[in-house]
PDB file of C-alpha atoms in Angstrom:
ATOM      1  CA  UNK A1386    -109.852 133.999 118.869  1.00 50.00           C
ATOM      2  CA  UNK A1387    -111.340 134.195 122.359  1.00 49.00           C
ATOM      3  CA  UNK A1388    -109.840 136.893 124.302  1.00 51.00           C
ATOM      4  CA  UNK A1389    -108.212 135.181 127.815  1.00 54.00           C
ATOM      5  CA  UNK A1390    -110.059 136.082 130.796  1.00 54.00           C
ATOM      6  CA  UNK A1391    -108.243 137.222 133.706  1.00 53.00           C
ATOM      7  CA  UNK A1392    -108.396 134.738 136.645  1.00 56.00           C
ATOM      8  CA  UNK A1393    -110.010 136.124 139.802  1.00 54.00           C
ATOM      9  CA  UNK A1394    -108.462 133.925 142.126  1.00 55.00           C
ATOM     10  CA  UNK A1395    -105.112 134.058 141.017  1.00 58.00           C
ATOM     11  CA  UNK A1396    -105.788 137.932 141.487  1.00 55.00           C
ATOM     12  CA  UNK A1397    -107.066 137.433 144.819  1.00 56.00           C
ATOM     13  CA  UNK A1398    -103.829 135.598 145.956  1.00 51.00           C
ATOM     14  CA  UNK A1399    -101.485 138.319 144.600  1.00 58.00           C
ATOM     15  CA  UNK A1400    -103.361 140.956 146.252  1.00 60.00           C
ATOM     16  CA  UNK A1401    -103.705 139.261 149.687  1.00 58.00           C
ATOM     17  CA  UNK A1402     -99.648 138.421 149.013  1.00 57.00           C
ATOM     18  CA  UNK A1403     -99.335 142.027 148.539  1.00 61.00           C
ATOM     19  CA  UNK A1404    -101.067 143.481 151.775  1.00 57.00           C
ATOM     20  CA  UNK A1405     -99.267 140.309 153.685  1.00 50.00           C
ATOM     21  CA  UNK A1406     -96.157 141.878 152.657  1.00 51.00           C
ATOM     22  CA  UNK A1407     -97.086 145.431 153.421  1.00 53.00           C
ATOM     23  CA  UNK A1408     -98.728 144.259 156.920  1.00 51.00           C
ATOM     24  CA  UNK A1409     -95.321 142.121 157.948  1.00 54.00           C
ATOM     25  CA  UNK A1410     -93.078 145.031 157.293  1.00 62.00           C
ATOM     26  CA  UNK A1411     -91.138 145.612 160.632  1.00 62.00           C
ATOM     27  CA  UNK A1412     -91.414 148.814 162.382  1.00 67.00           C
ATOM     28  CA  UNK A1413     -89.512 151.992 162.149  1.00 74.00           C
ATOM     29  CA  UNK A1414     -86.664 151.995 164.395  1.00 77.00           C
ATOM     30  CA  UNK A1415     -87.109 154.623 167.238  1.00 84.00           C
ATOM     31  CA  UNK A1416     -84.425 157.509 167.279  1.00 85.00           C
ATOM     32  CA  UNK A1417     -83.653 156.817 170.644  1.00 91.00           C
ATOM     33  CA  UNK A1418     -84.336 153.475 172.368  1.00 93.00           C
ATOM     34  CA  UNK A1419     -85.129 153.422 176.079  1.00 94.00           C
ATOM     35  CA  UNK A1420     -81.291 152.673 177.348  1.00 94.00           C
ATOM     36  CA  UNK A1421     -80.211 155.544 174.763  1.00 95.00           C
ATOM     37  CA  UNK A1422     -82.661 157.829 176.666  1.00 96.00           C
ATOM     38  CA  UNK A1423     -81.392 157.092 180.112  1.00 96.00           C
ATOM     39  CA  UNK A1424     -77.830 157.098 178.536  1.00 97.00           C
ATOM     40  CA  UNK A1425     -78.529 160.769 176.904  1.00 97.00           C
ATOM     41  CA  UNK A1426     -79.906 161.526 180.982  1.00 97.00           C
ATOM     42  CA  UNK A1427     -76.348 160.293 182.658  1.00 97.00           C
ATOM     43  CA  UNK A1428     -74.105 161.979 179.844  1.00 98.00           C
ATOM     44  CA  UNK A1429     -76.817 165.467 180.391  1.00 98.00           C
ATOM     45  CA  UNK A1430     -76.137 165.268 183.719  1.00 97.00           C
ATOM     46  CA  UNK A1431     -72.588 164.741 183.309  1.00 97.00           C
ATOM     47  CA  UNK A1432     -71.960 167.261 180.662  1.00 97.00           C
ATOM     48  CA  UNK A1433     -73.758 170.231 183.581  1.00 96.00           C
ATOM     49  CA  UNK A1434     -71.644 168.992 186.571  1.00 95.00           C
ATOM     50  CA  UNK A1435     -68.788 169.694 183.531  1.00 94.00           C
ATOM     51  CA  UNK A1436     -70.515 173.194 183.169  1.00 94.00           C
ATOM     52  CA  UNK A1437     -70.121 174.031 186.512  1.00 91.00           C
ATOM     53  CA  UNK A1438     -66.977 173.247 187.356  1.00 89.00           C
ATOM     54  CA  UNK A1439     -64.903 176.106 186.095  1.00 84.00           C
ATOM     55  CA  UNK A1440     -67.027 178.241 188.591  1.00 80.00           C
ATOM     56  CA  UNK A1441     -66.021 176.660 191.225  1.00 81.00           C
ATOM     57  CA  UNK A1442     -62.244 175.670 190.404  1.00 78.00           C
ATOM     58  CA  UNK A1443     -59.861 179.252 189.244  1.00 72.00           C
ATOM     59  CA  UNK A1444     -57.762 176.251 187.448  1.00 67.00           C
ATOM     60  CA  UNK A1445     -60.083 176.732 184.566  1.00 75.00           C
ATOM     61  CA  UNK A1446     -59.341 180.636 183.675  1.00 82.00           C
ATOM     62  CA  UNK A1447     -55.846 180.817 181.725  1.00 88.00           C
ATOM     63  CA  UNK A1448     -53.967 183.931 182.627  1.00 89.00           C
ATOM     64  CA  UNK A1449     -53.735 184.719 178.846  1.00 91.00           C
ATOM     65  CA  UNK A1450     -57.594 185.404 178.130  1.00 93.00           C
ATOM     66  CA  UNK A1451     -59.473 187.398 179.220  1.00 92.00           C
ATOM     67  CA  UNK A1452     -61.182 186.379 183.087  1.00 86.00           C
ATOM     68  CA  UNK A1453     -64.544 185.645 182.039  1.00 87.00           C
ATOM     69  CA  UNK A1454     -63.363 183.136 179.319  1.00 90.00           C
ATOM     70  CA  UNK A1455     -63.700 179.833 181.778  1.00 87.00           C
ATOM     71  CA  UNK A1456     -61.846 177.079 179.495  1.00 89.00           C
ATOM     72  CA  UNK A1457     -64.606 173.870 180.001  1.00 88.00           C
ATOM     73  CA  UNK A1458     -64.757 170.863 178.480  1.00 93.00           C
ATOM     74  CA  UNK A1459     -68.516 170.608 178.920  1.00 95.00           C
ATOM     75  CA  UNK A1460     -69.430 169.703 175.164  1.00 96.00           C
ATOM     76  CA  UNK A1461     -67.418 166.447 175.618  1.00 97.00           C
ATOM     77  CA  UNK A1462     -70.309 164.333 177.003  1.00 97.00           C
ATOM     78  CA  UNK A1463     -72.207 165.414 174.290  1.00 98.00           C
ATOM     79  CA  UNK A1464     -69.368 164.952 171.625  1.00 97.00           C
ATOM     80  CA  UNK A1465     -69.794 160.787 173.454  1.00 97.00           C
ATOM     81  CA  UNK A1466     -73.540 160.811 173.341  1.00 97.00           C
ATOM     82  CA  UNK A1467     -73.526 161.554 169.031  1.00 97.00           C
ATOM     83  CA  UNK A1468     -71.056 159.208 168.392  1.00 97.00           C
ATOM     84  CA  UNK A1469     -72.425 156.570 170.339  1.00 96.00           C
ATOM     85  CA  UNK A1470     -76.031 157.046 169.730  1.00 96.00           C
ATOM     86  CA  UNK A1471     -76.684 159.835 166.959  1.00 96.00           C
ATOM     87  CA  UNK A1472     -76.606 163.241 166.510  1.00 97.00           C
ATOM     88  CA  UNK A1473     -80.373 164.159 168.179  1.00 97.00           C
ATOM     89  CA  UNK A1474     -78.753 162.658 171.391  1.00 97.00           C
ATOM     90  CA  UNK A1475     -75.500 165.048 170.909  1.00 98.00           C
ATOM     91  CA  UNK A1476     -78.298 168.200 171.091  1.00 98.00           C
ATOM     92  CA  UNK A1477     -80.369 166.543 173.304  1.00 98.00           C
ATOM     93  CA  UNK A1478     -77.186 166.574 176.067  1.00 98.00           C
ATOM     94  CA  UNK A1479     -76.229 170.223 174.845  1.00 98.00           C
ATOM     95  CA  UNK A1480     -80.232 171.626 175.323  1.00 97.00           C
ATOM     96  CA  UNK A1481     -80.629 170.234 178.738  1.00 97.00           C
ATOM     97  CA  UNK A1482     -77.201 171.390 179.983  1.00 96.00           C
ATOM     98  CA  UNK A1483     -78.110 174.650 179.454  1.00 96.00           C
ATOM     99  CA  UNK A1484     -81.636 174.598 179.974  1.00 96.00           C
ATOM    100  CA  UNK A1485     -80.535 173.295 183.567  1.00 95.00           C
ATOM    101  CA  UNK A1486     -77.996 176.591 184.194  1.00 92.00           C
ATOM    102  CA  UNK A1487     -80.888 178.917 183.345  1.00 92.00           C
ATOM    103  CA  UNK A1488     -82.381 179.350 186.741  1.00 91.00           C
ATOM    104  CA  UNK A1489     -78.432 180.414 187.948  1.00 87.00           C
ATOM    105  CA  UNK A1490     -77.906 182.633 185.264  1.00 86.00           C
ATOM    106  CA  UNK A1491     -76.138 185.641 185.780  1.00 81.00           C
ATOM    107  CA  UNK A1492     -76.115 187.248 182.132  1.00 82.00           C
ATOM    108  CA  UNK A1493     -80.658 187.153 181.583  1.00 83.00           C
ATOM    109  CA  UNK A1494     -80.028 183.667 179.815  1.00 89.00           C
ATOM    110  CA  UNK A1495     -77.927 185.472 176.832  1.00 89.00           C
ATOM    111  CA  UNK A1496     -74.687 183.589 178.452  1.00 88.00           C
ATOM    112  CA  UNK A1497     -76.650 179.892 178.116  1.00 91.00           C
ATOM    113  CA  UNK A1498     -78.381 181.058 174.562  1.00 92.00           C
ATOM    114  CA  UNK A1499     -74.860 181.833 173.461  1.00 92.00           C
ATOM    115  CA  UNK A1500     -73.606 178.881 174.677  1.00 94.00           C
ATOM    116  CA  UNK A1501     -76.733 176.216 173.324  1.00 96.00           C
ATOM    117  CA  UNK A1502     -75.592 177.560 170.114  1.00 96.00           C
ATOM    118  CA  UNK A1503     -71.904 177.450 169.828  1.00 97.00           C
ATOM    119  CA  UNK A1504     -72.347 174.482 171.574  1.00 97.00           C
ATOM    120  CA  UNK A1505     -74.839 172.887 168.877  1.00 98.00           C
ATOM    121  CA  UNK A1506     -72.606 174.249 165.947  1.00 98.00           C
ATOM    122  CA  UNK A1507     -69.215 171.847 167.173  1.00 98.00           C
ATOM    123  CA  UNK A1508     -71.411 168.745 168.355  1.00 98.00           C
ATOM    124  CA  UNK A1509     -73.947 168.529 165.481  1.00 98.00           C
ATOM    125  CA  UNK A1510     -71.296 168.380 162.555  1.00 98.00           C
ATOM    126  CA  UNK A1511     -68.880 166.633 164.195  1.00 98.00           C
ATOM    127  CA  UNK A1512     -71.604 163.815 164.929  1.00 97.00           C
ATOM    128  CA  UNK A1513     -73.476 164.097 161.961  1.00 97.00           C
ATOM    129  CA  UNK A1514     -69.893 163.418 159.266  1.00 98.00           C
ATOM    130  CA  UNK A1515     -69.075 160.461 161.904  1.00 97.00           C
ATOM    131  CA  UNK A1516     -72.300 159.003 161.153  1.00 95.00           C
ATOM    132  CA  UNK A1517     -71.624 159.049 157.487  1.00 96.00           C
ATOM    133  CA  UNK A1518     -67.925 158.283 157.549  1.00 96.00           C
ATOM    134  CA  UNK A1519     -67.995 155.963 160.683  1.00 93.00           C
ATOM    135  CA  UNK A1520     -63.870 155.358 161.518  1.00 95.00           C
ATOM    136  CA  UNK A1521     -61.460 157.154 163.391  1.00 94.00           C
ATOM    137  CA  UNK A1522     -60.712 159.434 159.959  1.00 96.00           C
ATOM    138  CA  UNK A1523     -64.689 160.300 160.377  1.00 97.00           C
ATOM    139  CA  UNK A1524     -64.208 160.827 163.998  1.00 97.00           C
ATOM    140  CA  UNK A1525     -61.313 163.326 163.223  1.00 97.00           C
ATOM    141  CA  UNK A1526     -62.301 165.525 160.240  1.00 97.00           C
ATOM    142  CA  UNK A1527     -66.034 165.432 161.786  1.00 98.00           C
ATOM    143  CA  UNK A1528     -64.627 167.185 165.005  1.00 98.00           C
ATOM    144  CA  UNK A1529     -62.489 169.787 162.845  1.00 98.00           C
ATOM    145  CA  UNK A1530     -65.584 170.798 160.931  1.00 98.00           C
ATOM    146  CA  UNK A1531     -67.567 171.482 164.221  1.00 98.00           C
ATOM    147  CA  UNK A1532     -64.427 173.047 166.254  1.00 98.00           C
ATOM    148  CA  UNK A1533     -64.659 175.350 162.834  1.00 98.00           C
ATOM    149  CA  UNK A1534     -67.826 175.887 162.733  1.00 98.00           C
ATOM    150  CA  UNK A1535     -68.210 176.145 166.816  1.00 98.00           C
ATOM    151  CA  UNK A1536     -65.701 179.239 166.372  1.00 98.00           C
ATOM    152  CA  UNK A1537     -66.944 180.758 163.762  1.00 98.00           C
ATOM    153  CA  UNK A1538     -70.597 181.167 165.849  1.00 97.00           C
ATOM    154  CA  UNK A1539     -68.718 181.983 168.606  1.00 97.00           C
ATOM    155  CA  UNK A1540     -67.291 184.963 167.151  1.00 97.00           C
ATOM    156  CA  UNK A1541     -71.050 186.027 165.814  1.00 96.00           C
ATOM    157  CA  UNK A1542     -72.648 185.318 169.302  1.00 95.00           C
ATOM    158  CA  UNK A1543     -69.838 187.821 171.026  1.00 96.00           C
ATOM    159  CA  UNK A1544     -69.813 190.539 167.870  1.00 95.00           C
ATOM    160  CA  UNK A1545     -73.951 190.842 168.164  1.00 94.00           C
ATOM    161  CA  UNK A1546     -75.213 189.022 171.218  1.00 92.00           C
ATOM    162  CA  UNK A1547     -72.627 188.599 174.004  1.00 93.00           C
ATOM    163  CA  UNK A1548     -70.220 191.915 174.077  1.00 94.00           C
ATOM    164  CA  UNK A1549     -73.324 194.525 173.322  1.00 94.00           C
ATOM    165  CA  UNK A1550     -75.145 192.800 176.315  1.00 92.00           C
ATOM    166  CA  UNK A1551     -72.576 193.424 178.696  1.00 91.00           C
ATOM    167  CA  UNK A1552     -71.733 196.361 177.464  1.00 93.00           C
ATOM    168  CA  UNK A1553     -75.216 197.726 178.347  1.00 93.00           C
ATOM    169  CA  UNK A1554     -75.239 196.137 181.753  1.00 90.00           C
ATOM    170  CA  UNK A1555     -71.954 197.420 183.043  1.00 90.00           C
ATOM    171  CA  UNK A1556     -73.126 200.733 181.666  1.00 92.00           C
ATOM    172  CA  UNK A1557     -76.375 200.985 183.252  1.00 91.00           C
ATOM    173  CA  UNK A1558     -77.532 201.830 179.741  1.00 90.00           C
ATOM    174  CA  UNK A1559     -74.811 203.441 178.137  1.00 93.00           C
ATOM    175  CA  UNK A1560     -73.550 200.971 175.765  1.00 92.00           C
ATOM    176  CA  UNK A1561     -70.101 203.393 175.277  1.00 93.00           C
ATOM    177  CA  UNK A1562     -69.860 203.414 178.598  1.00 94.00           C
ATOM    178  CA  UNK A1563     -69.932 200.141 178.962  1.00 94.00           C
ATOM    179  CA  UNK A1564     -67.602 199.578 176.136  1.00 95.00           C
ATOM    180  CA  UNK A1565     -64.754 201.610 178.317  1.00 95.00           C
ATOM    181  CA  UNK A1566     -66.016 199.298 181.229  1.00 94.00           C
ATOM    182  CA  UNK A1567     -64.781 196.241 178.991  1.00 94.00           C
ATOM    183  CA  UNK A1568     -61.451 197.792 177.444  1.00 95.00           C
ATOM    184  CA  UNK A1569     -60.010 198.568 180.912  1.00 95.00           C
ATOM    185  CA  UNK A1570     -61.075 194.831 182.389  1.00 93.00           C
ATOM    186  CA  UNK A1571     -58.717 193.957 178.936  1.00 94.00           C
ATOM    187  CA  UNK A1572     -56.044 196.447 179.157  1.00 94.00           C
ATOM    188  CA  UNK A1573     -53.351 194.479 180.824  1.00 93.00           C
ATOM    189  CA  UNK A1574     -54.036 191.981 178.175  1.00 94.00           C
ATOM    190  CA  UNK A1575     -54.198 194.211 175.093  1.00 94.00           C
ATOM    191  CA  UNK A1576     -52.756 197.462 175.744  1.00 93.00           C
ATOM    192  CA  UNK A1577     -53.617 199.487 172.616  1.00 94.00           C
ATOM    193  CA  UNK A1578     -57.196 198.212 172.704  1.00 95.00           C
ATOM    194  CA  UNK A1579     -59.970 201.286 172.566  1.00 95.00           C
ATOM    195  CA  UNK A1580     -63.760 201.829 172.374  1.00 93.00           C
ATOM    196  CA  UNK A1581     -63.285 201.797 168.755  1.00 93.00           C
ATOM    197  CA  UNK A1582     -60.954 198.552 167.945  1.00 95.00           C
ATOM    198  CA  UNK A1583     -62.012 196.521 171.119  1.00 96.00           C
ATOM    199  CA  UNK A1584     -64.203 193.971 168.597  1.00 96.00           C
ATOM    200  CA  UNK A1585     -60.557 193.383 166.637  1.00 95.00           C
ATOM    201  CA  UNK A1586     -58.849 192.774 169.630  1.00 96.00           C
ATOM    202  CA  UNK A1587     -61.538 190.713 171.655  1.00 96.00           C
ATOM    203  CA  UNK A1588     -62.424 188.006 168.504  1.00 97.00           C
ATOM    204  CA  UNK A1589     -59.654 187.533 167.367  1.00 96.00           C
ATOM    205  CA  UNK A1590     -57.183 187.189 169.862  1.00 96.00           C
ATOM    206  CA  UNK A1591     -59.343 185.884 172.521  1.00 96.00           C
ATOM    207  CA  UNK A1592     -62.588 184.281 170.985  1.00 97.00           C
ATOM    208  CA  UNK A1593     -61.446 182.218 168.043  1.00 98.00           C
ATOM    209  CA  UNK A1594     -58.089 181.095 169.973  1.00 97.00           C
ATOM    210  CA  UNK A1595     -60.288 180.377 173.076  1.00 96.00           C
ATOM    211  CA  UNK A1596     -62.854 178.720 171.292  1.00 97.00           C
ATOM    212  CA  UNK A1597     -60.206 176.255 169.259  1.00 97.00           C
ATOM    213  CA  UNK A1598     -58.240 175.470 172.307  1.00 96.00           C
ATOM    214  CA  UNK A1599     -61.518 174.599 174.192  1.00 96.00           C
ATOM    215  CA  UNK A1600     -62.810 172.154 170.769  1.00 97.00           C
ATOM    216  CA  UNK A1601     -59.301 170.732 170.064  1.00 97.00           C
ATOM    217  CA  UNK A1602     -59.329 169.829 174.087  1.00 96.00           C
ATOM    218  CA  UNK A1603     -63.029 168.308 173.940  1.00 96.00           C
ATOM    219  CA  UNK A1604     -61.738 166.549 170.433  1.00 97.00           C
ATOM    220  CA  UNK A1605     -58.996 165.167 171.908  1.00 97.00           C
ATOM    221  CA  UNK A1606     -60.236 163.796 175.353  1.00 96.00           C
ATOM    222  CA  UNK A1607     -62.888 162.146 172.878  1.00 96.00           C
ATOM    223  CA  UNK A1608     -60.501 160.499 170.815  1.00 96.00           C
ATOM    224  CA  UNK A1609     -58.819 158.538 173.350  1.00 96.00           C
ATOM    225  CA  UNK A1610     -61.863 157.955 175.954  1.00 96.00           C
ATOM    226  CA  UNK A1611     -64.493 156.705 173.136  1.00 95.00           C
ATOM    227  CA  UNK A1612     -63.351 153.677 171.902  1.00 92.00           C
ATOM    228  CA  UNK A1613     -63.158 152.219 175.717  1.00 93.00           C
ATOM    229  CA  UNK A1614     -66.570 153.751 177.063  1.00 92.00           C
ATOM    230  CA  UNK A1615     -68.403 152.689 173.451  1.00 89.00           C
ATOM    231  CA  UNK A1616     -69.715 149.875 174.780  1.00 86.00           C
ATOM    232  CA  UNK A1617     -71.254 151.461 177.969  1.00 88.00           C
ATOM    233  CA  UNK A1618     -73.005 153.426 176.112  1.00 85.00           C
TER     234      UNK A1618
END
């Protein structure tokens, strides 16, 4: 019995079906279109006037934290731009803001580092759960992971980055110095607070409470202003 021989053409027309195919697929889907890149630049620019503000209005410093702890809802544009768009726009908005405070900074950019990261830790989870559980639950939980993990980097930017900074520069130097520089600017505040148990005090009643406040105020305006402004952006 003759074995069948395997017809050429009919091979032909598969293959050339078969690169058709591959040819005519459409094209990856940029991760940000041109109107999601000029919305990222209006919600940047919004999110650093946001920045600003508590500098220039006292209304932002709450007389039960310590002064430098400016309560700013600057992480809310950014909160807007991830929902709306996806989670690279969310640290898109976060980078710039700070990138654009850098030239004003008063702390040699550890202030703004601090900041791009806490920042980055709330906006990236909380954007990143919506876009897998995309409702008002997602929304929620999504925001209550990053205002956790926002506070929980906040608390490791002040205990290693932020508090041994300053307390070199307001002692020349002298980090203990500096230390006793810090506990008196806190005394009225926490009135058994030394050298020695200023890091108990400091995170724990003024970072992570500070830090939750500031994420459950960002969470909420978000809430109730995204489902309106969705479809502007």
């Amino acid at each position: 019995m003759k074995k069948e021989q395997p017809n050429l053409e009919q091979t032909e027309v598969q293959n050339e079906e078969q690169t058709a195919c591959q040819t005519e697929r459409p094209p990856k889907k940029p991760l940000l279109s041109v109107k999601d890149m000029a919305t990222v630049g209006i919600l940047s620019a919004i999110s650093y006037v946001l920045y600003l503000l508590p500098h220039f209005l006292p209304i932002f410093k709450l007389p039960f934290f310590p002064p430098w702890l400016d309560l700013q809802i600057s992480d809310l544009p950014a909160l807007l731009g991830g929902f709306a768009i996806n989670p690279l726009a969310a640290a898109i908005i976060v980078t710039v803001k700070c990138l654009l405070k850098l030239p004003f900074t008063s702390t040699a950019c550890v202030g703004e580092l601090a900041d791009l990261v806490v920042g980055l830790a709330f906006v990236l989870p909380a954007s990143l759960f919506y876009k897998k559980v995309h409702d008002k639950k997602g929304a929620v939980i999504g925001m209550g992971i990053g205002t956790v993990c926002a506070t929980l980097v906040a608390v490791l930017a002040n205990r290693f980055a932020l508090i041994p900074f300053y307390a070199l520069q307001f002692g020349n130097g002298d980090a203990e110095k500096g230390m006793s520089v810090l506990v008196n600017a806190v005394s009225s505040l926490y009135k058994n607070a030394t050298t020695g148990t200023f890091y108990g005090f400091y995170l724990w009643l003024a970072v992570v409470p500070f830090n939750l406040l500031r994420c459950l105020l960002s969470s909420t305006v978000t809430f109730f202003v995204y489902k309106p402004l969705s479809k502007y952006l």
